[in-house]
Coordinates of N, CA and C in Angstrom, one line a residue:
X132 N 17.8 1.1 -14.9 CA 18.0 0.2 -13.8 C 19.1 0.7 -12.8
X133 N 19.8 1.7 -13.2 CA 20.9 2.3 -12.3 C 20.2 2.8 -11.0
X134 N 19.1 3.4 -11.1 CA 18.4 3.9 -9.9 C 18.1 2.8 -8.9
X135 N 17.5 1.7 -9.4 CA 17.2 0.6 -8.5 C 18.4 -0.1 -7.9
X136 N 19.5 -0.2 -8.7 CA 20.7 -0.9 -8.1 C 21.2 0.0 -7.0
X137 N 21.3 1.3 -7.2 CA 21.8 2.2 -6.1 C 20.9 2.1 -4.9
X138 N 19.5 2.1 -5.1 CA 18.6 2.1 -4.0 C 18.7 0.8 -3.2
X139 N 18.8 -0.4 -3.8 CA 19.0 -1.6 -3.1 C 20.3 -1.6 -2.3
X140 N 21.4 -1.2 -2.9 CA 22.7 -1.2 -2.3 C 22.7 -0.3 -1.0
X141 N 22.1 0.9 -1.2 CA 22.1 1.8 -0.1 C 21.2 1.3 1.1
X142 N 20.0 0.8 0.7 CA 19.1 0.3 1.8 C 19.7 -0.9 2.5
X143 N 20.3 -1.8 1.7 CA 21.0 -3.0 2.4 C 22.1 -2.5 3.3
X144 N 22.9 -1.6 2.8 CA 24.1 -1.2 3.7 C 23.6 -0.5 5.0
X145 N 22.4 0.1 5.0 CA 22.0 0.8 6.2 C 21.0 0.0 7.1
X146 N 20.4 -1.0 6.5 CA 19.3 -1.7 7.3 C 19.7 -3.2 7.6
X147 N 20.4 -3.9 6.7 CA 20.5 -5.3 6.8 C 21.1 -5.8 8.1
X148 N 22.2 -5.2 8.5 CA 22.8 -5.6 9.8 C 22.1 -5.1 11.0
X149 N 21.9 -3.7 11.1 CA 21.3 -3.3 12.4 C 19.9 -3.6 12.6
X150 N 19.1 -3.7 11.4 CA 17.7 -4.0 11.5 C 17.3 -5.0 10.4
X151 N 17.7 -6.3 10.6 CA 17.4 -7.3 9.6 C 15.9 -7.5 9.3
X152 N 15.1 -7.3 10.3 CA 13.6 -7.5 10.0 C 13.1 -6.3 9.2
X153 N 13.6 -5.1 9.4 CA 13.2 -4.0 8.6 C 13.7 -4.1 7.2
X154 N 14.9 -4.7 7.0 CA 15.4 -5.0 5.7 C 14.6 -6.0 5.0
X155 N 14.1 -7.0 5.7 CA 13.3 -8.0 5.1 C 12.0 -7.4 4.6
X156 N 11.4 -6.5 5.4 CA 10.2 -5.8 5.1 C 10.4 -5.0 3.8
X157 N 11.5 -4.2 3.8 CA 11.8 -3.3 2.7 C 12.0 -4.2 1.4
X158 N 12.6 -5.3 1.5 CA 12.7 -6.2 0.3 C 11.3 -6.7 -0.2
X159 N 10.5 -7.0 0.8 CA 9.1 -7.4 0.4 C 8.3 -6.3 -0.2
X160 N 8.5 -5.1 0.3 CA 7.8 -3.9 -0.3 C 8.3 -3.7 -1.7
X161 N 9.6 -3.8 -1.9 CA 10.1 -3.6 -3.2 C 9.7 -4.7 -4.2
X162 N 9.6 -5.9 -3.7 CA 9.1 -7.0 -4.5 C 7.6 -6.8 -4.9
X163 N 6.8 -6.3 -4.0 CA 5.5 -5.9 -4.3 C 5.4 -4.8 -5.3
X164 N 6.3 -3.8 -5.2 CA 6.4 -2.8 -6.2 C 6.7 -3.3 -7.6
X165 N 7.6 -4.3 -7.7 CA 7.9 -4.9 -9.0 C 6.6 -5.5 -9.6
X166 N 5.8 -6.0 -8.7 CA 4.6 -6.7 -9.2 C 3.6 -5.7 -9.8
X167 N 3.8 -4.4 -9.6 CA 2.9 -3.4 -10.2 C 3.5 -2.8 -11.5
X168 N 4.6 -3.3 -12.0 CA 5.2 -2.8 -13.2 C 4.2 -2.6 -14.3
X169 N 3.3 -3.5 -14.5 CA 2.3 -3.5 -15.6 C 1.5 -2.2 -15.5
X170 N 1.2 -1.7 -14.3 CA 0.3 -0.5 -14.2 C 1.1 0.7 -14.0
X171 N 2.4 0.6 -13.8 CA 3.2 1.8 -13.5 C 4.0 2.3 -14.8
X172 N 4.1 1.5 -15.8 CA 4.8 1.9 -17.0 C 6.2 2.5 -16.7
X173 N 6.5 3.7 -17.1 CA 7.8 4.3 -17.0 C 8.2 4.6 -15.6
X174 N 7.3 4.6 -14.7 CA 7.5 4.9 -13.3 C 7.8 3.7 -12.4
X175 N 7.9 2.5 -13.0 CA 8.1 1.3 -12.3 C 9.4 1.3 -11.5
X176 N 10.5 1.7 -12.1 CA 11.8 1.8 -11.4 C 11.8 2.8 -10.3
X177 N 11.1 3.9 -10.5 CA 11.0 4.9 -9.5 C 10.3 4.4 -8.2
X178 N 9.2 3.7 -8.5 CA 8.5 3.2 -7.3 C 9.3 2.1 -6.6
X179 N 9.9 1.2 -7.4 CA 10.7 0.1 -6.7 C 11.8 0.7 -5.9
X180 N 12.4 1.7 -6.4 CA 13.5 2.4 -5.6 C 13.0 3.0 -4.4
X181 N 11.9 3.7 -4.5 CA 11.3 4.3 -3.3 C 10.8 3.2 -2.3
X182 N 10.3 2.1 -2.8 CA 9.9 1.0 -2.0 C 11.0 0.4 -1.1
X183 N 12.1 0.2 -1.7 CA 13.2 -0.4 -1.0 C 13.9 0.6 0.0
X184 N 13.7 1.8 -0.3 CA 14.2 2.9 0.6 C 13.2 3.5 1.6
X185 N 12.0 3.1 1.5 CA 11.0 3.8 2.3 C 11.2 3.8 3.8
X186 N 11.9 2.8 4.3 CA 12.1 2.7 5.8 C 13.5 3.0 6.1
X187 N 14.3 3.6 5.3 CA 15.7 3.9 5.5 C 15.9 4.8 6.7
X188 N 14.9 5.6 7.0 CA 15.0 6.5 8.2 C 15.1 5.8 9.5
X189 N 14.8 4.5 9.6 CA 14.9 3.8 10.8 C 16.4 3.5 11.1
X190 N 17.3 3.6 10.1 CA 18.7 3.2 10.3 C 19.3 4.0 11.5
X191 N 19.9 3.4 12.4 CA 20.4 4.1 13.6 C 21.3 5.2 13.3
X192 N 22.1 5.1 12.2 CA 23.1 6.1 11.9 C 22.5 7.4 11.3
X193 N 21.2 7.4 11.0 CA 20.6 8.6 10.5 C 19.3 9.0 11.2
X194 N 18.8 8.2 12.1 CA 17.6 8.5 12.8 C 17.9 9.7 13.8
X195 N 17.3 10.8 13.5 CA 17.5 12.0 14.4 C 16.2 12.5 15.1
X196 N 15.1 12.5 14.3 CA 13.9 13.1 14.9 C 13.0 11.9 15.5
X197 N 13.3 10.7 15.1 CA 12.5 9.6 15.6 C 11.3 9.4 14.6
X198 N 11.2 10.2 13.6 CA 10.1 10.1 12.6 C 10.8 9.6 11.3
X199 N 10.7 8.4 11.0 CA 11.5 7.8 9.9 C 11.3 8.3 8.5
X200 N 10.1 8.7 8.1 CA 9.9 9.3 6.8 C 10.7 10.6 6.6
X201 N 10.7 11.4 7.6 CA 11.4 12.7 7.6 C 12.9 12.5 7.7
X202 N 13.4 11.6 8.6 CA 14.8 11.3 8.7 C 15.3 10.7 7.4
X203 N 14.6 9.8 6.8 CA 15.0 9.1 5.6 C 15.1 10.1 4.4
X204 N 14.0 10.9 4.3 CA 14.0 11.8 3.1 C 15.1 12.9 3.3
X205 N 15.3 13.4 4.5 CA 16.4 14.4 4.6 C 17.8 13.8 4.3
X206 N 18.0 12.5 4.8 CA 19.2 11.9 4.4 C 19.4 11.7 2.9
X207 N 18.3 11.2 2.3 CA 18.4 10.9 0.8 C 18.7 12.2 0.1
X208 N 18.0 13.3 0.5 CA 18.2 14.6 -0.2 C 19.6 15.2 0.0
X209 N 20.0 15.3 1.3 CA 21.2 16.0 1.7 C 22.5 15.2 1.6
X210 N 22.4 14.0 1.9 CA 23.6 13.2 1.9 C 23.8 12.3 0.7
X211 N 22.7 11.9 0.0 CA 22.8 11.1 -1.1 C 22.5 11.8 -2.4
X212 N 21.9 13.0 -2.3 CA 21.5 13.8 -3.5 C 20.6 12.9 -4.4
X213 N 19.7 12.2 -3.8 CA 18.8 11.3 -4.5 C 17.8 12.0 -5.4
X214 N 17.3 11.2 -6.3 CA 16.2 11.7 -7.2 C 15.1 12.3 -6.3
X215 N 14.7 13.5 -6.7 CA 13.7 14.2 -5.8 C 12.4 13.5 -5.8
X216 N 12.0 12.8 -6.8 CA 10.8 12.1 -6.7 C 10.8 10.9 -5.8
X217 N 12.0 10.2 -5.7 CA 12.2 9.2 -4.7 C 12.1 9.8 -3.3
X218 N 12.8 10.9 -3.1 CA 12.8 11.6 -1.8 C 11.4 11.9 -1.4
X219 N 10.6 12.5 -2.3 CA 9.2 12.8 -2.0 C 8.4 11.6 -1.6
X220 N 8.5 10.5 -2.3 CA 7.8 9.3 -2.0 C 8.2 8.8 -0.6
X221 N 9.5 8.8 -0.3 CA 9.9 8.3 1.0 C 9.4 9.2 2.1
X222 N 9.4 10.5 1.9 CA 9.0 11.5 2.9 C 7.5 11.3 3.2
X223 N 6.7 11.0 2.2 CA 5.2 11.0 2.4 C 4.6 9.6 2.3
X224 N 5.5 8.6 2.5 CA 4.9 7.2 2.3 C 3.9 6.8 3.4
X225 N 2.9 6.1 2.9 CA 1.9 5.5 3.8 C 1.3 6.5 4.8
X226 N 0.8 7.6 4.2 CA 0.1 8.7 5.0 C 0.9 9.3 6.0
X227 N 2.2 9.5 5.8 CA 3.1 10.0 6.8 C 2.7 11.4 7.3
X228 N 2.0 12.1 6.5 CA 1.6 13.5 7.0 C 0.8 13.4 8.3
X229 N 0.0 12.3 8.4 CA -0.9 12.1 9.6 C 0.0 11.8 10.8
X230 N 1.0 10.9 10.6 CA 1.9 10.7 11.7 C 2.7 11.9 12.1
X231 N 3.1 12.6 11.1 CA 3.9 13.9 11.3 C 3.1 14.8 12.2
X232 N 1.8 14.9 11.9 CA 0.9 15.7 12.7 C 0.9 15.3 14.2
X233 N 0.8 14.0 14.4 CA 0.8 13.4 15.7 C 2.1 13.8 16.5
X234 N 3.2 13.9 15.7 CA 4.5 14.2 16.3 C 4.8 15.7 16.4
X235 N 3.9 16.5 15.9 CA 4.2 17.9 15.8 C 5.2 18.3 14.7
X236 N 5.3 17.5 13.7 CA 6.3 17.7 12.6 C 5.6 17.9 11.2
X237 N 4.3 18.1 11.2 CA 3.6 18.2 9.9 C 4.1 19.4 9.1
X238 N 4.2 20.5 9.8 CA 4.7 21.7 9.1 C 6.1 21.5 8.5
X239 N 7.0 20.9 9.2 CA 8.3 20.6 8.7 C 8.2 19.7 7.4
X240 N 7.5 18.6 7.6 CA 7.3 17.7 6.4 C 6.8 18.3 5.2
X241 N 5.7 19.1 5.4 CA 5.1 19.7 4.2 C 5.9 20.8 3.6
X242 N 6.6 21.6 4.5 CA 7.5 22.6 4.0 C 8.7 22.1 3.2
X243 N 9.2 21.0 3.6 CA 10.5 20.5 3.0 C 10.2 19.6 1.8
X244 N 9.1 18.9 1.8 CA 8.9 17.9 0.8 C 7.6 17.9 0.1
X245 N 7.6 18.1 -1.2 CA 6.4 18.1 -2.0 C 5.8 16.7 -2.1
X246 N 4.5 16.6 -2.3 CA 3.9 15.3 -2.5 C 4.1 14.9 -4.0
X247 N 4.3 13.6 -4.2 CA 4.3 13.1 -5.5 C 2.9 12.8 -6.0
X248 N 2.7 12.4 -7.2 CA 1.4 12.2 -7.8 C 0.6 11.1 -6.9
X249 N -0.7 11.3 -6.9 CA -1.5 10.5 -6.1 C -1.4 9.0 -6.5
X250 N -1.3 8.7 -7.8 CA -1.2 7.3 -8.2 C 0.0 6.6 -7.7
X251 N 1.1 7.4 -7.6 CA 2.4 6.8 -7.1 C 2.3 6.7 -5.6
X252 N 1.7 7.7 -4.9 CA 1.5 7.6 -3.5 C 0.7 6.4 -3.1
X253 N -0.4 6.2 -3.9 CA -1.3 5.0 -3.7 C -0.5 3.7 -3.9
X254 N 0.3 3.7 -4.9 CA 1.1 2.4 -5.2 C 2.0 2.1 -4.0
X255 N 2.7 3.1 -3.4 CA 3.6 2.9 -2.3 C 2.8 2.5 -1.1
X256 N 1.7 3.1 -0.8 CA 0.9 2.7 0.3 C 0.5 1.2 0.1
X257 N 0.0 0.9 -1.1 CA -0.4 -0.5 -1.4 C 0.7 -1.5 -1.1
X258 N 1.9 -1.1 -1.6 CA 3.1 -2.0 -1.4 C 3.4 -2.2 0.1
X259 N 3.5 -1.1 0.8 CA 3.9 -1.1 2.2 C 2.8 -1.8 3.1
X260 N 1.5 -1.6 2.8 CA 0.4 -2.1 3.6 C -0.1 -3.4 3.2
X261 N 0.6 -4.0 2.2 CA 0.3 -5.4 1.8 C 1.6 -6.3 2.0
X262 N 2.5 -5.8 2.9 CA 3.7 -6.5 3.2 C 3.9 -6.6 4.7
X263 N 4.1 -7.8 5.2 CA 4.3 -7.9 6.7 C 5.7 -7.4 7.1
X264 N 5.9 -7.3 8.4 CA 7.3 -6.9 8.8 C 8.4 -7.9 8.4
X265 N 8.0 -9.1 8.1 CA 9.0 -10.1 7.7 C 9.1 -10.2 6.1
X266 N 8.4 -9.3 5.4 CA 8.5 -9.3 4.0 C 7.5 -10.2 3.2
X267 N 6.6 -10.8 3.9 CA 5.6 -11.6 3.2 C 4.3 -10.8 2.8
X268 N 3.6 -11.3 1.9 CA 2.4 -10.6 1.5 C 1.3 -10.8 2.5
X269 N 0.4 -9.7 2.6 CA -0.7 -9.7 3.5 C -1.8 -8.8 2.9
X270 N -2.8 -8.6 3.7 CA -3.9 -7.7 3.3 C -3.8 -6.4 4.0
X271 N -4.3 -5.3 3.5 CA -4.3 -4.1 4.3 C -4.9 -4.2 5.7
X272 N -6.0 -4.9 5.8 CA -6.7 -5.1 7.0 C -5.8 -5.8 8.0
X273 N -5.2 -6.9 7.6 CA -4.3 -7.6 8.5 C -3.1 -6.8 8.9
X274 N -2.6 -6.0 7.9 CA -1.4 -5.2 8.2 C -1.7 -4.1 9.2
X275 N -2.9 -3.5 9.1 CA -3.3 -2.4 10.0 C -3.5 -3.0 11.4
X276 N -4.1 -4.2 11.5 CA -4.3 -4.9 12.8 C -2.9 -5.2 13.4
X277 N -2.0 -5.7 12.6 CA -0.7 -6.0 13.1 C 0.0 -4.8 13.7
X278 N 0.0 -3.6 13.0 CA 0.6 -2.4 13.4 C 0.0 -1.9 14.8
X279 N -1.3 -1.9 14.8 CA -2.0 -1.5 16.0 C -1.7 -2.4 17.2
X280 N -1.6 -3.7 17.0 CA -1.2 -4.7 18.0 C 0.2 -4.5 18.5
X281 N 1.1 -4.2 17.5 CA 2.5 -4.1 17.9 C 2.8 -2.8 18.6
X282 N 2.1 -1.7 18.2 CA 2.4 -0.4 18.8 C 1.4 0.0 19.9
X283 N 0.2 -0.7 20.0 CA -0.9 -0.3 20.9 C -1.7 0.9 20.3
X284 N -3.0 0.8 20.5 CA -3.8 1.9 20.0 C -3.6 3.3 20.5
X285 N -3.1 3.4 21.7 CA -3.0 4.7 22.4 C -1.7 5.4 22.2
X286 N -0.8 4.8 21.3 CA 0.5 5.4 21.1 C 0.4 6.4 19.9
X287 N 1.5 7.1 19.6 CA 1.5 8.0 18.4 C 1.3 7.1 17.2
X288 N 2.0 6.0 17.0 CA 1.8 5.2 15.8 C 0.4 4.6 15.8
X289 N -0.1 4.1 16.9 CA -1.4 3.5 17.0 C -2.5 4.5 16.6
X290 N -2.4 5.7 17.1 CA -3.4 6.8 16.8 C -3.3 7.1 15.3
X291 N -2.1 7.3 14.8 CA -1.9 7.7 13.4 C -2.5 6.6 12.5
X292 N -2.1 5.4 12.7 CA -2.5 4.3 11.8 C -4.0 4.2 11.8
X293 N -4.7 4.4 12.9 CA -6.1 4.3 13.0 C -6.7 5.5 12.1
X294 N -6.2 6.6 12.2 CA -6.6 7.8 11.4 C -6.4 7.5 10.0
X295 N -5.3 6.9 9.6 CA -4.9 6.7 8.2 C -5.6 5.5 7.6
X296 N -6.2 4.6 8.4 CA -6.9 3.4 7.9 C -7.8 3.7 6.7
X297 N -8.7 4.6 6.7 CA -9.6 4.8 5.6 C -8.8 5.2 4.3
X298 N -7.8 6.0 4.4 CA -7.0 6.3 3.2 C -6.2 5.1 2.7
X299 N -5.7 4.3 3.6 CA -4.9 3.2 3.3 C -5.8 2.2 2.5
X300 N -7.0 1.9 3.0 CA -8.0 1.0 2.3 C -8.4 1.6 1.0
X301 N -8.6 2.9 0.9 CA -9.0 3.6 -0.4 C -7.8 3.5 -1.4
X302 N -6.6 3.7 -1.0 CA -5.5 3.6 -1.9 C -5.3 2.2 -2.4
X303 N -5.4 1.2 -1.5 CA -5.3 -0.2 -1.9 C -6.4 -0.5 -2.9
X304 N -7.6 -0.1 -2.7 CA -8.7 -0.3 -3.6 C -8.4 0.3 -5.0
X305 N -7.9 1.5 -5.0 CA -7.6 2.2 -6.3 C -6.5 1.4 -7.0
X306 N -5.5 0.9 -6.3 CA -4.5 0.1 -7.0 C -5.0 -1.3 -7.5
X307 N -5.8 -1.9 -6.7 CA -6.4 -3.2 -7.1 C -7.3 -3.0 -8.3
X308 N -8.0 -1.9 -8.4 CA -8.8 -1.6 -9.6 C -7.9 -1.4 -10.8
X309 N -6.8 -0.7 -10.6 CA -5.8 -0.5 -11.7 C -5.3 -1.8 -12.2
X310 N -5.0 -2.7 -11.3 CA -4.4 -4.0 -11.6 C -5.5 -4.8 -12.4
X311 N -6.7 -4.7 -12.0 CA -7.8 -5.4 -12.7 C -8.0 -4.9 -14.1
X312 N -7.9 -3.5 -14.2 CA -8.1 -2.9 -15.5 C -6.9 -3.3 -16.4
X313 N -5.7 -3.3 -15.9 CA -4.5 -3.7 -16.7 C -4.6 -5.1 -17.2
X314 N -5.2 -6.0 -16.3 CA -5.3 -7.4 -16.7 C -6.4 -7.5 -17.8
X315 N -7.3 -6.5 -17.9 CA -8.3 -6.5 -19.0 C -7.8 -5.8 -20.2
X316 N -6.5 -5.3 -20.2 CA -6.0 -4.7 -21.4 C -6.0 -3.2 -21.4
X317 N -6.2 -2.5 -20.3 CA -6.2 -1.0 -20.2 C -4.7 -0.6 -20.1
X318 N -4.5 0.7 -20.2 CA -3.2 1.3 -20.2 C -2.7 1.5 -18.8
X319 N -1.3 1.7 -18.7 CA -0.7 2.0 -17.3 C -1.2 3.3 -16.8
X320 N -0.9 3.6 -15.5 CA -1.3 4.8 -14.9 C -0.8 6.0 -15.6

C-alpha cells in the first residue's frame, strides 16, 4: 500500500489546486483501477498508482514539452525515482505513442520508456477511457466523442484520438472479457 499512498499524495499535491478537474479525473481513473483488483491480482496497487498519476504531466510545474505522458514519466523517473513499471505505464498510457507520433516525439518516447505488459496497458486504457473529465464513469465511445468534441477533430489530440479509437475499443473489450471471466471464477491476469 505504500506505493499507492505515495502516488495519491504526489498527484494531489501537483494537480488538485492548479488543475482541479484533472485531479477529479485522476481520482476517477484510480477508482476505476481499484474496481479491476479482482482481475489484476498482485498488480492491483501498481495499476492504481499509475492511474492516479497518469495525468501528472499536465501539472504546470513540470509541463515542458506539452506532451503530458512524456513530461509526467520524465518527472516521475528523474525527480521522484518512481517505480519503473509505474513510469512506463504513465509514459505509454492510452495509446500515447500515437499522440507522440503526431507531435514528432515518438522516437523520444520509445527510446526513453519501455512498454509495460499488454494486459496492464489495456487496464489503464480501460480506466482512463471509461472515466469522464470530472471523474464519473462513462463508456469508451462516449469518452472518445467527448475528447474529439473538446479538442476538435483537426487538432493533434483530435487526430491522435481518432487513430487510437480502434485500439481503445479493443483494449476495453479485452478488459471487459477478463472481468466477465473473473466473475465466472477464472484466475487473474
